[in-house]
Amino acid sequence: MDITIVWAAIIAFGLAMYVVLDGFDLGIGILFPLFPDDDERSRLMSSVAPVWDGNETWMVLGGASLYAVFPMVYSVVLSALYLPLLLMAICLIFRGVSFELRGKARRTRHLWDLAFIGGSAGATFFQGVVIGSWLSGMPVVDGHFAGGAFDWFTPFSLFTGLALVITYALLGCCWLIAKTDGDLRRRLYRLATPLTVLQVATILGVTLWTPQLAPMFKARWSEPAVMLPGLLAPAVVALCACGMFYAVRQRRRTRPFVFALGFVLAGYIGLLATVYPFAILPGVNIWQAAAPRSSQTFTLIGAAIVVPVILAYTALGYRVFRGKTDHAELHYH
């Protein structure tokens, strides 16, 4: 068994869980300006209040795993993307504080609303910037980052930041459709259609732009192992778009969220198929970036305990708090 591949799969799984779970609650903050009524905003926050902090556990797992198992990736990415990662962390702090204090504030509640909006949108945008910068490549010399402090600031990374904002907004919208009712839910249905159109447009934009970043991407997409997912991805995106439009028109409660997840998973699988087995683009693979096998084995024992525990309490939390969020059910107060 190749333990390096096992660890790469664990980290990929953890990041996917983070995008799916924390994506929709960040998306709620992005949608906040469209719902100025204070009572509606309380309902929006209550829909994720029991689970939002647990969702971020997957980010912690991914970062800790990179540090322990792929130290070169950790050091290079942190050096190359220090500013966007720092700004993302600051945004997450503001968002978390606003989540805890908004329900207790009275005269300053509008300020905490702004912190929640800015923290959610900012954290999402800089996550997208990190993805775009990683895809664009990072110069590495003797295992260390050899570029500049602002190499991440490119049109492509800014576009991927915007694309992730749209993705999370759609996830948040569809989550709220499943958790709310009445006039609020009807307005969310109307919002889902334009967000779906923007989602398809950004997926198309990233798909067409990525091969222009480096010759290796064009070569990779011509390989049989990558060509099949590459051919299936547009079909999956088209299927999800059609399913989303139909589900919204039929006023389905949970299916829009399922199709929104389909967009995310299709894009994520396509990304992994494109870059595997590289850990740092354009030329450092996962075996070159990995820690010694003894370190990987030792940390894998811990992961075998921790990951099932995280999965168990995540599943339990969503099961306990399943169903719609009632008007008076303000969990975060």
mmCIF file of C-alpha atoms in Angstrom:
data_model
loop_
_atom_site.group_PDB
_atom_site.id
_atom_site.type_symbol
_atom_site.label_atom_id
_atom_site.label_comp_id
_atom_site.label_asym_id
_atom_site.label_seq_id
_atom_site.Cartn_x
_atom_site.Cartn_y
_atom_site.Cartn_z
ATOM 1 C CA MET A 1 0.000 0.000 0.000
ATOM 2 C CA ASP A 2 1.315 3.444 -0.957
ATOM 3 C CA ILE A 3 0.783 5.417 2.236
ATOM 4 C CA THR A 4 1.480 8.725 0.469
ATOM 5 C CA ILE A 5 -1.520 8.191 -1.806
ATOM 6 C CA VAL A 6 -3.617 7.284 1.239
ATOM 7 C CA TRP A 7 -2.656 10.538 2.901
ATOM 8 C CA ALA A 8 -3.316 12.534 -0.268
ATOM 9 C CA ALA A 9 -6.787 10.968 -0.391
ATOM 10 C CA ILE A 10 -7.440 11.820 3.278
ATOM 11 C CA ILE A 11 -6.477 15.460 2.768
ATOM 12 C CA ALA A 12 -8.499 15.684 -0.455
ATOM 13 C CA PHE A 13 -11.497 14.228 1.379
ATOM 14 C CA GLY A 14 -11.099 16.653 4.279
ATOM 15 C CA LEU A 15 -10.918 19.663 1.963
ATOM 16 C CA ALA A 16 -13.989 18.452 0.065
ATOM 17 C CA MET A 17 -15.901 18.132 3.340
ATOM 18 C CA TYR A 18 -14.864 21.648 4.296
ATOM 19 C CA VAL A 19 -15.968 23.143 0.981
ATOM 20 C CA VAL A 20 -19.325 21.360 1.142
ATOM 21 C CA LEU A 21 -20.089 21.994 4.825
ATOM 22 C CA ASP A 22 -18.568 25.393 5.508
ATOM 23 C CA GLY A 23 -19.443 26.557 2.001
ATOM 24 C CA PHE A 24 -23.153 26.901 2.610
ATOM 25 C CA ASP A 25 -22.819 28.750 5.923
ATOM 26 C CA LEU A 26 -20.313 31.170 4.374
ATOM 27 C CA GLY A 27 -22.811 31.506 1.542
ATOM 28 C CA ILE A 28 -25.478 32.622 4.005
ATOM 29 C CA GLY A 29 -23.265 35.529 5.030
ATOM 30 C CA ILE A 30 -22.740 36.424 1.367
ATOM 31 C CA LEU A 31 -26.528 36.534 0.871
ATOM 32 C CA PHE A 32 -27.115 38.613 4.009
ATOM 33 C CA PRO A 33 -27.300 42.015 2.212
ATOM 34 C CA LEU A 34 -30.258 40.733 0.141
ATOM 35 C CA PHE A 35 -32.332 40.211 3.310
ATOM 36 C CA PRO A 36 -32.261 43.473 5.303
ATOM 37 C CA ASP A 37 -35.086 42.545 7.690
ATOM 38 C CA ASP A 38 -33.629 41.857 11.146
ATOM 39 C CA ASP A 39 -35.987 38.984 11.906
ATOM 40 C CA GLU A 40 -35.185 37.269 8.598
ATOM 41 C CA ARG A 41 -31.475 37.658 9.246
ATOM 42 C CA SER A 42 -31.934 35.983 12.611
ATOM 43 C CA ARG A 43 -33.663 33.063 10.897
ATOM 44 C CA LEU A 44 -30.832 32.807 8.370
ATOM 45 C CA MET A 45 -28.208 32.626 11.106
ATOM 46 C CA SER A 46 -30.276 30.207 13.171
ATOM 47 C CA SER A 47 -30.338 27.739 10.264
ATOM 48 C CA VAL A 48 -26.600 27.096 10.715
ATOM 49 C CA ALA A 49 -26.015 28.155 14.339
ATOM 50 C CA PRO A 50 -25.828 24.577 15.701
ATOM 51 C CA VAL A 51 -23.303 23.352 13.119
ATOM 52 C CA TRP A 52 -21.234 26.214 11.719
ATOM 53 C CA ASP A 53 -18.256 25.965 14.085
ATOM 54 C CA GLY A 54 -18.052 22.184 13.679
ATOM 55 C CA ASN A 55 -17.891 22.614 9.903
ATOM 56 C CA GLU A 56 -14.561 24.412 10.218
ATOM 57 C CA THR A 57 -12.999 21.358 11.894
ATOM 58 C CA TRP A 58 -12.296 20.024 8.420
ATOM 59 C CA MET A 59 -10.111 23.044 7.610
ATOM 60 C CA VAL A 60 -8.108 22.424 10.781
ATOM 61 C CA LEU A 61 -7.717 18.761 9.834
ATOM 62 C CA GLY A 62 -6.479 19.673 6.353
ATOM 63 C CA GLY A 63 -3.960 22.243 7.611
ATOM 64 C CA ALA A 64 -2.613 19.972 10.354
ATOM 65 C CA SER A 65 -2.307 17.064 7.915
ATOM 66 C CA LEU A 66 -0.369 19.178 5.416
ATOM 67 C CA TYR A 67 2.036 20.278 8.155
ATOM 68 C CA ALA A 68 2.634 16.715 9.336
ATOM 69 C CA VAL A 69 2.628 14.757 6.087
ATOM 70 C CA PHE A 70 3.510 17.213 3.310
ATOM 71 C CA PRO A 71 5.749 19.777 5.043
ATOM 72 C CA MET A 72 7.135 21.109 1.755
ATOM 73 C CA VAL A 73 3.632 21.920 0.535
ATOM 74 C CA TYR A 74 2.823 23.577 3.847
ATOM 75 C CA SER A 75 5.932 25.770 3.837
ATOM 76 C CA VAL A 76 5.753 26.714 0.156
ATOM 77 C CA VAL A 77 2.038 27.509 0.176
ATOM 78 C CA LEU A 78 2.302 29.491 3.399
ATOM 79 C CA SER A 79 5.236 31.493 2.025
ATOM 80 C CA ALA A 80 3.666 32.108 -1.374
ATOM 81 C CA LEU A 81 0.167 32.891 -0.110
ATOM 82 C CA TYR A 82 0.873 34.462 3.262
ATOM 83 C CA LEU A 83 -1.155 37.616 2.594
ATOM 84 C CA PRO A 84 -4.362 35.999 1.244
ATOM 85 C CA LEU A 85 -4.228 33.318 3.955
ATOM 86 C CA LEU A 86 -3.768 35.974 6.643
ATOM 87 C CA LEU A 87 -6.662 38.020 5.260
ATOM 88 C CA MET A 88 -8.803 34.879 5.116
ATOM 89 C CA ALA A 89 -8.029 34.139 8.783
ATOM 90 C CA ILE A 90 -8.905 37.713 9.796
ATOM 91 C CA CYS A 91 -12.211 37.465 7.921
ATOM 92 C CA LEU A 92 -13.029 34.170 9.636
ATOM 93 C CA ILE A 93 -12.303 35.756 13.028
ATOM 94 C CA PHE A 94 -14.653 38.672 12.334
ATOM 95 C CA ARG A 95 -17.309 36.248 11.105
ATOM 96 C CA GLY A 96 -17.021 34.016 14.155
ATOM 97 C CA VAL A 97 -17.136 36.916 16.609
ATOM 98 C CA SER A 98 -20.149 38.445 14.851
ATOM 99 C CA PHE A 99 -21.934 35.091 15.007
ATOM 100 C CA GLU A 100 -21.540 34.986 18.757
ATOM 101 C CA LEU A 101 -22.252 38.662 19.542
ATOM 102 C CA ARG A 102 -24.921 39.681 17.042
ATOM 103 C CA GLY A 103 -27.719 38.002 18.967
ATOM 104 C CA LYS A 104 -26.717 39.806 22.171
ATOM 105 C CA ALA A 105 -26.237 43.253 20.630
ATOM 106 C CA ARG A 106 -28.994 45.813 20.249
ATOM 107 C CA ARG A 107 -27.773 49.251 19.188
ATOM 108 C CA THR A 108 -24.664 47.852 17.474
ATOM 109 C CA ARG A 109 -26.326 44.910 15.748
ATOM 110 C CA HIS A 110 -25.938 46.519 12.302
ATOM 111 C CA LEU A 111 -22.168 46.660 12.843
ATOM 112 C CA TRP A 112 -22.060 42.937 13.598
ATOM 113 C CA ASP A 113 -24.165 42.363 10.486
ATOM 114 C CA LEU A 114 -21.480 44.153 8.469
ATOM 115 C CA ALA A 115 -18.785 42.056 10.156
ATOM 116 C CA PHE A 116 -20.696 38.878 9.324
ATOM 117 C CA ILE A 117 -21.152 39.925 5.684
ATOM 118 C CA GLY A 118 -17.570 41.090 5.227
ATOM 119 C CA GLY A 119 -16.104 38.131 7.076
ATOM 120 C CA SER A 120 -18.110 35.583 5.065
ATOM 121 C CA ALA A 121 -17.534 37.187 1.659
ATOM 122 C CA GLY A 122 -13.884 37.985 2.382
ATOM 123 C CA ALA A 123 -13.012 34.520 3.657
ATOM 124 C CA THR A 124 -14.679 32.946 0.623
ATOM 125 C CA PHE A 125 -12.980 35.274 -1.842
ATOM 126 C CA PHE A 126 -9.504 34.659 -0.439
ATOM 127 C CA GLN A 127 -10.080 30.904 -0.398
ATOM 128 C CA GLY A 128 -10.801 31.167 -4.110
ATOM 129 C CA VAL A 129 -7.684 33.303 -4.585
ATOM 130 C CA VAL A 130 -5.615 30.587 -2.892
ATOM 131 C CA ILE A 131 -7.020 27.945 -5.250
ATOM 132 C CA GLY A 132 -6.342 30.086 -8.319
ATOM 133 C CA SER A 133 -2.817 30.927 -7.190
ATOM 134 C CA TRP A 134 -2.032 27.273 -6.506
ATOM 135 C CA LEU A 135 -3.267 26.327 -9.987
ATOM 136 C CA SER A 136 -1.181 29.103 -11.539
ATOM 137 C CA GLY A 137 1.978 27.533 -10.108
ATOM 138 C CA MET A 138 4.621 28.472 -7.546
ATOM 139 C CA PRO A 139 8.372 28.612 -8.254
ATOM 140 C CA VAL A 140 10.264 26.278 -5.928
ATOM 141 C CA VAL A 141 14.049 26.133 -5.493
ATOM 142 C CA ASP A 142 15.585 23.575 -3.116
ATOM 143 C CA GLY A 143 12.227 22.986 -1.490
ATOM 144 C CA HIS A 144 11.553 26.657 -0.777
ATOM 145 C CA PHE A 145 9.310 29.251 -2.399
ATOM 146 C CA ALA A 146 11.338 31.409 -4.792
ATOM 147 C CA GLY A 147 8.728 33.925 -5.904
ATOM 148 C CA GLY A 148 7.472 37.313 -4.739
ATOM 149 C CA ALA A 149 5.012 38.376 -2.060
ATOM 150 C CA PHE A 150 2.373 39.432 -4.603
ATOM 151 C CA ASP A 151 2.685 36.636 -7.171
ATOM 152 C CA TRP A 152 -0.799 35.519 -6.096
ATOM 153 C CA PHE A 153 -2.359 38.769 -7.303
ATOM 154 C CA THR A 154 -3.315 37.771 -10.859
ATOM 155 C CA PRO A 155 -6.478 38.082 -12.971
ATOM 156 C CA PHE A 156 -7.002 34.329 -12.810
ATOM 157 C CA SER A 157 -6.774 34.138 -9.008
ATOM 158 C CA LEU A 158 -9.136 37.093 -8.653
ATOM 159 C CA PHE A 159 -11.563 35.359 -11.005
ATOM 160 C CA THR A 160 -11.421 32.102 -9.036
ATOM 161 C CA GLY A 161 -12.065 34.144 -5.884
ATOM 162 C CA LEU A 162 -15.206 35.580 -7.469
ATOM 163 C CA ALA A 163 -16.202 32.135 -8.753
ATOM 164 C CA LEU A 164 -16.027 30.660 -5.252
ATOM 165 C CA VAL A 165 -18.151 33.500 -3.879
ATOM 166 C CA ILE A 166 -20.856 32.569 -6.404
ATOM 167 C CA THR A 167 -20.508 28.860 -5.581
ATOM 168 C CA TYR A 168 -20.897 29.407 -1.845
ATOM 169 C CA ALA A 169 -23.782 31.830 -2.398
ATOM 170 C CA LEU A 170 -25.625 29.157 -4.384
ATOM 171 C CA LEU A 171 -24.925 26.558 -1.688
ATOM 172 C CA GLY A 172 -26.192 28.929 0.975
ATOM 173 C CA CYS A 173 -29.310 29.769 -1.014
ATOM 174 C CA CYS A 174 -30.194 26.107 -1.539
ATOM 175 C CA TRP A 175 -29.492 25.259 2.104
ATOM 176 C CA LEU A 176 -31.880 28.016 3.177
ATOM 177 C CA ILE A 177 -34.541 26.745 0.769
ATOM 178 C CA ALA A 178 -34.468 23.464 2.676
ATOM 179 C CA LYS A 179 -34.481 25.159 6.096
ATOM 180 C CA THR A 180 -37.065 27.965 5.710
ATOM 181 C CA ASP A 181 -40.642 28.473 4.553
ATOM 182 C CA GLY A 182 -43.143 31.191 3.679
ATOM 183 C CA ASP A 183 -42.242 34.388 1.828
ATOM 184 C CA LEU A 184 -38.556 34.036 2.706
ATOM 185 C CA ARG A 185 -38.400 30.691 0.955
ATOM 186 C CA ARG A 186 -40.236 32.036 -2.124
ATOM 187 C CA ARG A 187 -37.648 34.798 -2.512
ATOM 188 C CA LEU A 188 -34.855 32.251 -2.155
ATOM 189 C CA TYR A 189 -36.363 30.233 -5.002
ATOM 190 C CA ARG A 190 -36.256 33.349 -7.204
ATOM 191 C CA LEU A 191 -32.632 33.900 -6.248
ATOM 192 C CA ALA A 192 -31.537 30.337 -7.053
ATOM 193 C CA THR A 193 -32.047 30.668 -10.819
ATOM 194 C CA PRO A 194 -29.695 33.621 -11.504
ATOM 195 C CA LEU A 195 -27.125 32.143 -9.124
ATOM 196 C CA THR A 196 -27.240 28.892 -11.107
ATOM 197 C CA VAL A 197 -26.648 30.785 -14.349
ATOM 198 C CA LEU A 198 -23.664 32.571 -12.794
ATOM 199 C CA GLN A 199 -22.388 29.256 -11.433
ATOM 200 C CA VAL A 200 -22.401 27.637 -14.868
ATOM 201 C CA ALA A 201 -20.748 30.724 -16.372
ATOM 202 C CA THR A 202 -17.906 30.723 -13.836
ATOM 203 C CA ILE A 203 -17.357 26.978 -14.227
ATOM 204 C CA LEU A 204 -17.079 27.494 -17.969
ATOM 205 C CA GLY A 205 -14.715 30.425 -17.461
ATOM 206 C CA VAL A 206 -12.371 28.499 -15.154
ATOM 207 C CA THR A 207 -12.465 25.466 -17.470
ATOM 208 C CA LEU A 208 -11.471 27.504 -20.516
ATOM 209 C CA TRP A 209 -8.893 29.611 -18.653
ATOM 210 C CA THR A 210 -7.027 26.829 -16.833
ATOM 211 C CA PRO A 211 -5.390 25.242 -19.928
ATOM 212 C CA GLN A 212 -3.947 28.654 -20.785
ATOM 213 C CA LEU A 213 -2.007 28.826 -17.523
ATOM 214 C CA ALA A 214 0.612 26.214 -18.439
ATOM 215 C CA PRO A 215 1.312 23.720 -21.249
ATOM 216 C CA MET A 216 1.140 20.856 -18.737
ATOM 217 C CA PHE A 217 -2.620 21.296 -18.368
ATOM 218 C CA LYS A 218 -3.224 20.871 -22.100
ATOM 219 C CA ALA A 219 -1.028 17.772 -22.057
ATOM 220 C CA ARG A 220 -2.800 16.392 -19.002
ATOM 221 C CA TRP A 221 -6.245 16.802 -20.549
ATOM 222 C CA SER A 222 -5.177 14.722 -23.520
ATOM 223 C CA GLU A 223 -4.273 11.744 -21.312
ATOM 224 C CA PRO A 224 -6.886 8.942 -21.224
ATOM 225 C CA ALA A 225 -7.015 8.922 -17.408
ATOM 226 C CA VAL A 226 -7.969 12.607 -17.372
ATOM 227 C CA MET A 227 -9.946 12.721 -20.603
ATOM 228 C CA LEU A 228 -12.859 10.654 -19.252
ATOM 229 C CA PRO A 229 -13.523 12.907 -16.228
ATOM 230 C CA GLY A 230 -12.967 15.869 -18.537
ATOM 231 C CA LEU A 231 -15.672 14.646 -20.884
ATOM 232 C CA LEU A 232 -18.057 13.725 -18.067
ATOM 233 C CA ALA A 233 -17.705 17.032 -16.222
ATOM 234 C CA PRO A 234 -19.639 19.159 -18.762
ATOM 235 C CA ALA A 235 -22.402 16.547 -18.849
ATOM 236 C CA VAL A 236 -22.623 16.539 -15.035
ATOM 237 C CA VAL A 237 -22.703 20.345 -14.921
ATOM 238 C CA ALA A 238 -25.438 20.456 -17.588
ATOM 239 C CA LEU A 239 -27.421 17.777 -15.730
ATOM 240 C CA CYS A 240 -27.125 19.681 -12.447
ATOM 241 C CA ALA A 241 -28.194 22.934 -14.124
ATOM 242 C CA CYS A 242 -31.257 21.338 -15.701
ATOM 243 C CA GLY A 243 -32.079 19.573 -12.437
ATOM 244 C CA MET A 244 -31.724 22.824 -10.511
ATOM 245 C CA PHE A 245 -34.065 24.734 -12.852
ATOM 246 C CA TYR A 246 -36.648 21.944 -12.676
ATOM 247 C CA ALA A 247 -36.399 21.591 -8.881
ATOM 248 C CA VAL A 248 -36.826 25.348 -8.405
ATOM 249 C CA ARG A 249 -39.781 25.475 -10.769
ATOM 250 C CA GLN A 250 -41.417 22.542 -8.957
ATOM 251 C CA ARG A 251 -40.630 24.129 -5.575
ATOM 252 C CA ARG A 252 -38.723 21.113 -4.286
ATOM 253 C CA ARG A 253 -37.306 21.545 -0.800
ATOM 254 C CA THR A 254 -34.059 19.529 -0.697
ATOM 255 C CA ARG A 255 -33.258 18.789 -4.336
ATOM 256 C CA PRO A 256 -31.804 22.245 -5.117
ATOM 257 C CA PHE A 257 -29.165 21.668 -2.445
ATOM 258 C CA VAL A 258 -28.357 18.250 -3.923
ATOM 259 C CA PHE A 259 -27.797 19.774 -7.355
ATOM 260 C CA ALA A 260 -25.717 22.595 -5.861
ATOM 261 C CA LEU A 261 -23.514 19.921 -4.282
ATOM 262 C CA GLY A 262 -23.306 18.315 -7.719
ATOM 263 C CA PHE A 263 -21.722 21.482 -9.130
ATOM 264 C CA VAL A 264 -19.154 21.516 -6.331
ATOM 265 C CA LEU A 265 -18.243 17.842 -6.572
ATOM 266 C CA ALA A 266 -17.999 17.901 -10.370
ATOM 267 C CA GLY A 267 -15.597 20.832 -10.224
ATOM 268 C CA TYR A 268 -13.581 19.308 -7.397
ATOM 269 C CA ILE A 269 -13.178 15.931 -9.092
ATOM 270 C CA GLY A 270 -12.183 17.644 -12.324
ATOM 271 C CA LEU A 271 -9.575 19.678 -10.421
ATOM 272 C CA LEU A 272 -8.083 16.598 -8.764
ATOM 273 C CA ALA A 273 -7.983 14.704 -12.049
ATOM 274 C CA THR A 274 -6.170 17.623 -13.676
ATOM 275 C CA VAL A 275 -3.434 18.140 -11.076
ATOM 276 C CA TYR A 276 -2.797 14.597 -9.758
ATOM 277 C CA PRO A 277 -0.131 13.553 -8.793
ATOM 278 C CA PHE A 278 1.331 17.030 -8.306
ATOM 279 C CA ALA A 279 1.309 18.677 -4.889
ATOM 280 C CA ILE A 280 2.972 21.920 -5.966
ATOM 281 C CA LEU A 281 2.521 23.001 -9.548
ATOM 282 C CA PRO A 282 4.147 22.771 -11.973
ATOM 283 C CA GLY A 283 6.626 20.054 -11.003
ATOM 284 C CA VAL A 284 6.627 18.743 -7.398
ATOM 285 C CA ASN A 285 4.644 15.543 -6.989
ATOM 286 C CA ILE A 286 3.169 14.176 -3.766
ATOM 287 C CA TRP A 287 6.043 11.711 -3.198
ATOM 288 C CA GLN A 288 8.683 14.435 -3.510
ATOM 289 C CA ALA A 289 6.766 16.673 -1.099
ATOM 290 C CA ALA A 290 5.961 13.977 1.467
ATOM 291 C CA ALA A 291 7.475 13.449 4.909
ATOM 292 C CA PRO A 292 9.393 10.212 5.655
ATOM 293 C CA ARG A 293 7.309 7.045 5.633
ATOM 294 C CA SER A 294 7.751 6.597 9.393
ATOM 295 C CA SER A 295 6.169 10.011 10.009
ATOM 296 C CA GLN A 296 3.324 9.255 7.643
ATOM 297 C CA THR A 297 2.648 5.935 9.357
ATOM 298 C CA PHE A 298 2.658 7.444 12.840
ATOM 299 C CA THR A 299 0.262 10.252 11.929
ATOM 300 C CA LEU A 300 -1.974 7.839 10.017
ATOM 301 C CA ILE A 301 -2.717 6.058 13.295
ATOM 302 C CA GLY A 302 -3.999 9.330 14.704
ATOM 303 C CA ALA A 303 -6.019 10.056 11.570
ATOM 304 C CA ALA A 304 -7.641 6.612 11.778
ATOM 305 C CA ILE A 305 -9.018 7.668 15.168
ATOM 306 C CA VAL A 306 -9.757 11.354 14.568
ATOM 307 C CA VAL A 307 -11.458 11.226 11.160
ATOM 308 C CA PRO A 308 -14.205 8.733 12.181
ATOM 309 C CA VAL A 309 -14.843 10.795 15.334
ATOM 310 C CA ILE A 310 -15.264 13.992 13.278
ATOM 311 C CA LEU A 311 -17.545 12.188 10.847
ATOM 312 C CA ALA A 312 -19.622 10.783 13.719
ATOM 313 C CA TYR A 313 -20.242 14.056 15.539
ATOM 314 C CA THR A 314 -20.824 15.888 12.252
ATOM 315 C CA ALA A 315 -23.481 13.359 11.252
ATOM 316 C CA LEU A 316 -25.000 13.487 14.738
ATOM 317 C CA GLY A 317 -25.169 17.271 14.717
ATOM 318 C CA TYR A 318 -26.952 17.420 11.376
ATOM 319 C CA ARG A 319 -29.331 14.664 12.414
ATOM 320 C CA VAL A 320 -30.284 16.305 15.697
ATOM 321 C CA PHE A 321 -30.883 19.694 14.078
ATOM 322 C CA ARG A 322 -32.501 18.441 10.883
ATOM 323 C CA GLY A 323 -35.710 19.981 9.584
ATOM 324 C CA LYS A 324 -36.819 23.560 9.050
ATOM 325 C CA THR A 325 -35.784 26.483 11.212
ATOM 326 C CA ASP A 326 -38.886 27.956 12.861
ATOM 327 C CA HIS A 327 -39.496 31.666 13.303
ATOM 328 C CA ALA A 328 -38.874 31.635 17.058
ATOM 329 C CA GLU A 329 -36.101 29.049 17.009
ATOM 330 C CA LEU A 330 -33.127 31.394 17.334
ATOM 331 C CA HIS A 331 -30.436 28.942 18.396
ATOM 332 C CA TYR A 332 -27.582 31.392 18.349
ATOM 333 C CA HIS A 333 -29.052 33.829 20.916
#
